[in-house]
Structure formats: C-alpha cells, structure tokens
PDB file of C-alpha atoms and ligand atoms in Angstrom:
ATOM      1  CA  MET E 191      25.312  29.905  43.924  1.00 51.00           C
ATOM      2  CA  ALA E 192      24.164  27.151  46.235  1.00 63.00           C
ATOM      3  CA  THR E 193      26.588  24.569  44.842  1.00 71.00           C
ATOM      4  CA  GLN E 194      29.524  26.867  45.491  1.00 69.00           C
ATOM      5  CA  LEU E 195      28.603  26.683  49.174  1.00 77.00           C
ATOM      6  CA  LYS E 196      28.110  22.892  49.346  1.00 83.00           C
ATOM      7  CA  ASN E 197      30.219  20.236  47.668  1.00 91.00           C
ATOM      8  CA  LEU E 198      27.900  17.785  45.921  1.00 91.00           C
ATOM      9  CA  SER E 199      29.930  14.847  47.238  1.00 88.00           C
ATOM     10  CA  ASP E 200      30.118  15.875  50.886  1.00 88.00           C
ATOM     11  CA  PHE E 201      27.747  14.062  53.262  1.00 85.00           C
ATOM     12  CA  PHE E 202      27.583  13.331  56.956  1.00 84.00           C
ATOM     13  CA  GLU E 203      28.131   9.585  56.634  1.00 82.00           C
ATOM     14  CA  THR E 204      26.307   8.959  59.902  1.00 85.00           C
ATOM     15  CA  THR E 205      23.119  10.246  58.255  1.00 88.00           C
ATOM     16  CA  VAL E 206      23.312   7.855  55.281  1.00 95.00           C
ATOM     17  CA  PRO E 207      21.499   4.533  55.829  1.00 97.00           C
ATOM     18  CA  SER E 208      22.722   1.240  54.399  1.00 98.00           C
ATOM     19  CA  ALA E 209      21.717   0.717  50.769  1.00 98.00           C
ATOM     20  CA  ALA E 210      21.904  -3.069  51.188  1.00 98.00           C
ATOM     21  CA  PRO E 211      18.139  -3.758  51.404  1.00 98.00           C
ATOM     22  CA  TYR E 212      17.193  -1.686  48.387  1.00 98.00           C
ATOM     23  CA  ARG E 213      16.896  -2.016  44.590  1.00 98.00           C
ATOM     24  CA  PHE E 214      17.890   0.954  42.445  1.00 98.00           C
ATOM     25  CA  GLY E 215      17.390   1.971  38.840  1.00 98.00           C
ATOM     26  CA  ILE E 216      19.844   4.316  37.166  1.00 98.00           C
ATOM     27  CA  VAL E 217      18.803   5.975  33.890  1.00 98.00           C
ATOM     28  CA  THR E 218      21.549   7.979  32.165  1.00 98.00           C
ATOM     29  CA  ALA E 219      21.189  10.338  29.191  1.00 98.00           C
ATOM     30  CA  GLU E 220      23.722   9.924  26.381  1.00 98.00           C
ATOM     31  CA  TRP E 221      23.801  13.623  25.451  1.00 98.00           C
ATOM     32  CA  ASN E 222      27.057  15.169  26.798  1.00 98.00           C
ATOM     33  CA  ALA E 223      28.252  11.608  27.447  1.00 98.00           C
ATOM     34  CA  VAL E 224      31.640  12.617  28.887  1.00 98.00           C
ATOM     35  CA  ILE E 225      29.752  14.402  31.665  1.00 98.00           C
ATOM     36  CA  THR E 226      26.924  11.917  32.128  1.00 98.00           C
ATOM     37  CA  ASN E 227      29.293   8.942  32.222  1.00 98.00           C
ATOM     38  CA  ALA E 228      31.107  10.657  35.098  1.00 98.00           C
ATOM     39  CA  LEU E 229      27.772  11.225  36.845  1.00 98.00           C
ATOM     40  CA  TYR E 230      26.920   7.547  36.385  1.00 98.00           C
ATOM     41  CA  GLU E 231      30.260   6.349  37.756  1.00 98.00           C
ATOM     42  CA  GLY E 232      29.773   8.579  40.794  1.00 98.00           C
ATOM     43  CA  ALA E 233      26.240   7.372  41.403  1.00 98.00           C
ATOM     44  CA  TYR E 234      27.045   3.677  40.919  1.00 98.00           C
ATOM     45  CA  GLN E 235      30.128   3.769  43.138  1.00 98.00           C
ATOM     46  CA  SER E 236      28.303   5.712  45.850  1.00 98.00           C
ATOM     47  CA  LEU E 237      25.567   3.067  45.927  1.00 98.00           C
ATOM     48  CA  ILE E 238      28.181   0.295  46.198  1.00 98.00           C
ATOM     49  CA  ASN E 239      30.165   2.177  48.845  1.00 97.00           C
ATOM     50  CA  HIS E 240      27.007   2.340  50.974  1.00 97.00           C
ATOM     51  CA  GLY E 241      26.266  -1.366  50.703  1.00 98.00           C
ATOM     52  CA  ALA E 242      24.110  -1.767  47.607  1.00 98.00           C
ATOM     53  CA  GLU E 243      24.370  -5.138  45.880  1.00 98.00           C
ATOM     54  CA  PRO E 244      25.521  -4.925  42.216  1.00 98.00           C
ATOM     55  CA  ASP E 245      22.676  -7.269  41.260  1.00 98.00           C
ATOM     56  CA  ASN E 246      20.231  -4.758  42.766  1.00 98.00           C
ATOM     57  CA  ILE E 247      21.351  -1.887  40.540  1.00 98.00           C
ATOM     58  CA  TYR E 248      19.556  -1.760  37.169  1.00 98.00           C
ATOM     59  CA  THR E 249      21.355   0.473  34.652  1.00 98.00           C
ATOM     60  CA  TYR E 250      19.891   1.861  31.427  1.00 98.00           C
ATOM     61  CA  ALA E 251      20.756   4.603  28.921  1.00 98.00           C
ATOM     62  CA  VAL E 252      18.438   6.938  26.997  1.00 98.00           C
ATOM     63  CA  PRO E 253      19.295   9.344  24.151  1.00 98.00           C
ATOM     64  CA  GLY E 254      18.803  12.659  25.946  1.00 98.00           C
ATOM     65  CA  SER E 255      17.616  14.197  29.183  1.00 98.00           C
ATOM     66  CA  PHE E 256      14.105  14.586  27.821  1.00 98.00           C
ATOM     67  CA  GLU E 257      13.924  10.767  27.492  1.00 98.00           C
ATOM     68  CA  LEU E 258      14.780  10.364  31.175  1.00 98.00           C
ATOM     69  CA  ILE E 259      11.062  10.857  31.774  1.00 98.00           C
ATOM     70  CA  SER E 260      10.047   7.869  29.639  1.00 98.00           C
ATOM     71  CA  GLY E 261      13.054   5.907  30.844  1.00 98.00           C
ATOM     72  CA  ALA E 262      12.111   6.262  34.490  1.00 98.00           C
ATOM     73  CA  ASP E 263       8.522   5.324  33.681  1.00 98.00           C
ATOM     74  CA  ILE E 264       9.606   2.223  31.736  1.00 98.00           C
ATOM     75  CA  LEU E 265      11.817   1.037  34.582  1.00 98.00           C
ATOM     76  CA  LEU E 266       9.190   1.541  37.276  1.00 98.00           C
ATOM     77  CA  ARG E 267       6.589  -0.179  35.117  1.00 98.00           C
ATOM     78  CA  ASN E 268       8.733  -3.215  34.253  1.00 98.00           C
ATOM     79  CA  ILE E 269      11.214  -3.877  37.058  1.00 96.00           C
ATOM     80  CA  VAL E 270       9.634  -5.398  40.153  1.00 92.00           C
ATOM     81  CA  ASN E 271      10.081  -3.682  43.510  1.00 96.00           C
ATOM     82  CA  LEU E 272      12.446  -0.856  42.567  1.00 98.00           C
ATOM     83  CA  ASP E 273      12.934   1.334  45.617  1.00 98.00           C
ATOM     84  CA  ALA E 274      14.221   4.407  43.777  1.00 98.00           C
ATOM     85  CA  VAL E 275      15.269   5.563  40.307  1.00 98.00           C
ATOM     86  CA  ILE E 276      18.218   7.893  39.798  1.00 98.00           C
ATOM     87  CA  CYS E 277      17.985   9.967  36.601  1.00 98.00           C
ATOM     88  CA  LEU E 278      21.249  11.442  35.331  1.00 98.00           C
ATOM     89  CA  GLY E 279      21.666  13.999  32.563  1.00 98.00           C
ATOM     90  CA  CYS E 280      23.464  17.150  31.518  1.00 98.00           C
ATOM     91  CA  VAL E 281      21.668  19.967  29.736  1.00 98.00           C
ATOM     92  CA  ILE E 282      23.940  22.787  28.548  1.00 98.00           C
ATOM     93  CA  GLN E 283      22.601  26.107  27.298  1.00 98.00           C
ATOM     94  CA  GLY E 284      22.873  26.492  23.503  1.00 98.00           C
ATOM     95  CA  GLU E 285      21.887  29.315  21.188  1.00 98.00           C
ATOM     96  CA  THR E 286      18.130  28.890  21.513  1.00 98.00           C
ATOM     97  CA  ARG E 287      15.409  28.590  24.127  1.00 98.00           C
ATOM     98  CA  HIS E 288      15.458  24.791  23.723  1.00 98.00           C
ATOM     99  CA  PHE E 289      17.418  24.594  26.993  1.00 98.00           C
ATOM    100  CA  ASP E 290      14.549  26.152  28.923  1.00 98.00           C
ATOM    101  CA  PHE E 291      11.952  23.810  27.476  1.00 98.00           C
ATOM    102  CA  ILE E 292      14.072  20.685  28.099  1.00 98.00           C
ATOM    103  CA  CYS E 293      14.980  21.631  31.674  1.00 98.00           C
ATOM    104  CA  ASN E 294      11.447  22.529  32.669  1.00 98.00           C
ATOM    105  CA  ALA E 295       9.973  19.465  30.965  1.00 98.00           C
ATOM    106  CA  VAL E 296      12.436  17.072  32.596  1.00 98.00           C
ATOM    107  CA  ALA E 297      12.023  18.518  36.072  1.00 98.00           C
ATOM    108  CA  ASN E 298       8.239  18.439  35.865  1.00 98.00           C
ATOM    109  CA  GLY E 299       8.135  15.108  34.053  1.00 98.00           C
ATOM    110  CA  LEU E 300      10.329  13.265  36.531  1.00 98.00           C
ATOM    111  CA  SER E 301       8.337  14.694  39.418  1.00 98.00           C
ATOM    112  CA  ASN E 302       5.149  13.365  37.837  1.00 98.00           C
ATOM    113  CA  VAL E 303       6.647   9.892  37.281  1.00 98.00           C
ATOM    114  CA  GLY E 304       7.565   9.691  40.951  1.00 98.00           C
ATOM    115  CA  LEU E 305       4.047  10.626  41.966  1.00 98.00           C
ATOM    116  CA  LYS E 306       2.549   8.210  39.422  1.00 98.00           C
ATOM    117  CA  TYR E 307       4.359   5.205  40.912  1.00 98.00           C
ATOM    118  CA  ASN E 308       4.712   6.521  44.471  1.00 97.00           C
ATOM    119  CA  LYS E 309       8.473   5.948  44.237  1.00 98.00           C
ATOM    120  CA  PRO E 310      11.457   8.308  44.681  1.00 98.00           C
ATOM    121  CA  VAL E 311      12.622   9.529  41.270  1.00 98.00           C
ATOM    122  CA  ILE E 312      15.840  11.483  41.761  1.00 98.00           C
ATOM    123  CA  PHE E 313      16.594  14.546  39.618  1.00 98.00           C
ATOM    124  CA  GLY E 314      20.306  14.123  38.926  1.00 98.00           C
ATOM    125  CA  VAL E 315      20.352  16.457  35.932  1.00 98.00           C
ATOM    126  CA  LEU E 316      22.921  19.211  35.516  1.00 98.00           C
ATOM    127  CA  THR E 317      21.479  22.348  33.900  1.00 98.00           C
ATOM    128  CA  THR E 318      24.414  24.598  33.153  1.00 98.00           C
ATOM    129  CA  ASP E 319      25.372  27.713  31.229  1.00 98.00           C
ATOM    130  CA  ASN E 320      28.479  26.072  29.794  1.00 98.00           C
ATOM    131  CA  GLN E 321      30.536  22.881  29.746  1.00 98.00           C
ATOM    132  CA  GLN E 322      32.952  24.038  32.433  1.00 98.00           C
ATOM    133  CA  GLN E 323      30.156  24.384  34.964  1.00 98.00           C
ATOM    134  CA  ALA E 324      29.143  20.808  34.103  1.00 98.00           C
ATOM    135  CA  ILE E 325      32.708  19.520  34.459  1.00 98.00           C
ATOM    136  CA  ASP E 326      32.941  21.200  37.846  1.00 98.00           C
ATOM    137  CA  ARG E 327      29.825  19.278  39.004  1.00 98.00           C
ATOM    138  CA  ALA E 328      30.680  15.875  37.496  1.00 98.00           C
ATOM    139  CA  GLY E 329      33.700  15.080  39.605  1.00 97.00           C
ATOM    140  CA  GLY E 330      35.350  18.503  39.524  1.00 97.00           C
ATOM    141  CA  LYS E 331      35.784  21.201  42.137  1.00 96.00           C
ATOM    142  CA  HIS E 332      32.133  21.146  43.185  1.00 97.00           C
ATOM    143  CA  GLY E 333      31.944  17.376  43.517  1.00 97.00           C
ATOM    144  CA  ASN E 334      29.792  14.914  41.600  1.00 98.00           C
ATOM    145  CA  LYS E 335      26.019  15.275  41.214  1.00 98.00           C
ATOM    146  CA  GLY E 336      25.891  11.525  40.666  1.00 98.00           C
ATOM    147  CA  ASP E 337      27.091  11.049  44.245  1.00 97.00           C
ATOM    148  CA  GLU E 338      24.354  13.383  45.432  1.00 97.00           C
ATOM    149  CA  GLY E 339      21.763  11.456  43.429  1.00 98.00           C
ATOM    150  CA  ALA E 340      22.809   8.127  44.918  1.00 98.00           C
ATOM    151  CA  ILE E 341      22.806   9.362  48.511  1.00 98.00           C
ATOM    152  CA  THR E 342      19.426  11.000  47.954  1.00 98.00           C
ATOM    153  CA  ALA E 343      18.049   7.727  46.535  1.00 98.00           C
ATOM    154  CA  ILE E 344      19.307   5.739  49.531  1.00 98.00           C
ATOM    155  CA  LYS E 345      17.803   8.191  52.011  1.00 98.00           C
ATOM    156  CA  MET E 346      14.445   8.302  50.231  1.00 98.00           C
ATOM    157  CA  ALA E 347      14.275   4.508  49.852  1.00 98.00           C
ATOM    158  CA  ASP E 348      14.979   4.152  53.558  1.00 98.00           C
ATOM    159  CA  LEU E 349      12.365   6.776  54.432  1.00 98.00           C
ATOM    160  CA  ALA E 350       9.712   4.917  52.432  1.00 97.00           C
ATOM    161  CA  ASP E 351      10.780   1.614  53.984  1.00 96.00           C
ATOM    162  CA  SER E 352      10.532   3.036  57.502  1.00 97.00           C
ATOM    163  CA  PHE E 353       6.743   3.233  57.120  1.00 96.00           C
ATOM    164  CA  LYS E 354       6.559  -0.495  56.304  1.00 91.00           C
ATOM    165  CA  ARG E 355       8.391  -1.578  59.454  1.00 85.00           C
TER     166      ARG E 355
HETATM  167  N1  LIG V 499      20.666  19.827  24.128  1.00 86.03           N
HETATM  168  C1  LIG V 499      20.599  18.780  25.017  1.00 86.03           C
HETATM  169  C2  LIG V 499      19.683  17.736  24.874  1.00 86.03           C
HETATM  170  N2  LIG V 499      18.804  17.736  23.839  1.00 86.03           N
HETATM  171  C3  LIG V 499      18.107  16.534  23.408  1.00 86.03           C
HETATM  172  C4  LIG V 499      16.827  16.260  24.210  1.00 86.03           C
HETATM  173  O1  LIG V 499      17.128  15.828  25.536  1.00 86.03           O
HETATM  174  C5  LIG V 499      16.021  15.143  23.530  1.00 86.03           C
HETATM  175  O2  LIG V 499      16.814  13.971  23.463  1.00 86.03           O
HETATM  176  C6  LIG V 499      15.587  15.550  22.129  1.00 86.03           C
HETATM  177  O3  LIG V 499      14.902  16.790  22.207  1.00 86.03           O
HETATM  178  C7  LIG V 499      14.683  14.493  21.478  1.00 86.03           C
HETATM  179  O4  LIG V 499      13.555  14.265  22.286  1.00 86.03           O
HETATM  180  N3  LIG V 499      19.640  16.732  25.768  1.00 86.03           N
HETATM  181  C8  LIG V 499      20.509  16.709  26.842  1.00 86.03           C
HETATM  182  O5  LIG V 499      20.468  15.759  27.644  1.00 86.03           O
HETATM  183  N4  LIG V 499      21.418  17.713  26.991  1.00 86.03           N
HETATM  184  C9  LIG V 499      21.486  18.753  26.120  1.00 86.03           C
HETATM  185  O6  LIG V 499      22.340  19.662  26.307  1.00 86.03           O
HETATM  186  C1  LIG V 500      19.600  22.175  25.582  1.00 86.03           C
HETATM  187  C2  LIG V 500      19.662  22.018  24.113  1.00 86.03           C
HETATM  188  O1  LIG V 500      18.876  21.318  23.477  1.00 86.03           O
HETATM  189  C3  LIG V 500      20.652  22.901  23.426  1.00 86.03           C
HETATM  190  O2  LIG V 500      21.941  22.559  23.901  1.00 86.03           O
HETATM  191  C4  LIG V 500      20.610  22.735  21.908  1.00 86.03           C
HETATM  192  O3  LIG V 500      21.439  23.760  21.411  1.00 86.03           O
HETATM  193  P1  LIG V 500      20.778  24.974  20.571  1.00 86.03           P
HETATM  194  O4  LIG V 500      19.863  25.726  21.535  1.00 86.03           O
HETATM  195  O5  LIG V 500      21.958  25.817  20.120  1.00 86.03           O
HETATM  196  O6  LIG V 500      20.013  24.357  19.419  1.00 86.03           O
END
C-alpha cells in the first residue's frame, strides 16, 4: 500500500512555501469524530507551523463526509479570497455498499467544487477498511492525513499565486 511506503507527515521542508500570505478554509466531518478531530488538529497545526495566521484559517464542521461537498462550496461562495479549502473526513467500511457510494461521491464532488471555483479543494478523507487503519493515518504509525492536507493546500495556494506575480 502506498501509505505504508510514505509517512503522511513526512515532507522535505525546503519544498514547502510559507503559508503566511494565504487564507485557508478547513471543513471537517463529524462522523468518526475521534479520527477527524485528530486530522483537524494535524492540519491546523501544520498550517500554523508553516506561517499561516490564525485569523486566516476559517474552520467549519459538517455532519458527514458527504456534506464536505456542500461545505466546501458554501465556504468558497461566502468567504472572500480563500486560497484553498482542506476537506477532512473518515469513511470506514460498514456492512453495506454505502461506503462505496460515499467515497466515490465525495471524491468526485470535491473535485467538481474545485473546478467550479477554480480553487484548490484538498481531499483529506480517509477511506479505510476498519478503524485501526484510520487510527494509523490520523496521527498513528503512518502519520496524519491532516498534515498532508495542509501541506498540499499551502503548495497549491502558492502555485496559483505564482501566476499572479
Ligand atoms: N458511514 C460514514 C458516513 N456516513 C454519513 C454520510 O457521510 C452522510 O452524512 C449521510 O449519508 C447523510 O447525507 N460519513 C462519514 O463521514 N464516515 C462514515 O464512515
Ligand atoms: C460508509 C458508511 O456509510 C458505512 O459506515 C455505514 O455502515 P453500513 O454500511 O453498515 O450501514
């Protein structure tokens, strides 16, 4: 598995721009809150560690990962000059095919929101077979996907900004 070969929290710091100039939204799903709260803490702290201003980080919660789609759209529609939106969730396989529908819908939906607003919308959603796999990726042995989401948001915001300079 790809994540087993790359810790989600390991980055070459020299490749990460400063987050200071940018404004970030973070939308976090409340389903599997123990996991998603850990993802949020990782994402928020990673933004701060790379220079983001607390006043430039706009944090919202939605009920489940499926609502991340609407949540990202609402933020980009209502908050002026957001440079990127980080969407955090944890979808764990249950007894039915609901997992497949949620995961596919969220991946496609978030991609479409990013294209709609021409803004980076970061897919920080764990899609796991079981809770242990999620724990391992929310600050456990494989790092924190929230960290990955924050670093990705910084890099994409800086890429977009580079064409305005
Ligand atoms: N089973 C999980 C869900 N299910 C809820 C959906 O995301 C959605 O809120 C509901 O279908 C109403 O629209 N959500 C997760 O984030 N994680 C799960 O494991
Ligand atoms: C991803 C889900 O919605 C899933 O966890 C719900 O569980 P179940 O498939 O057993 O209803």
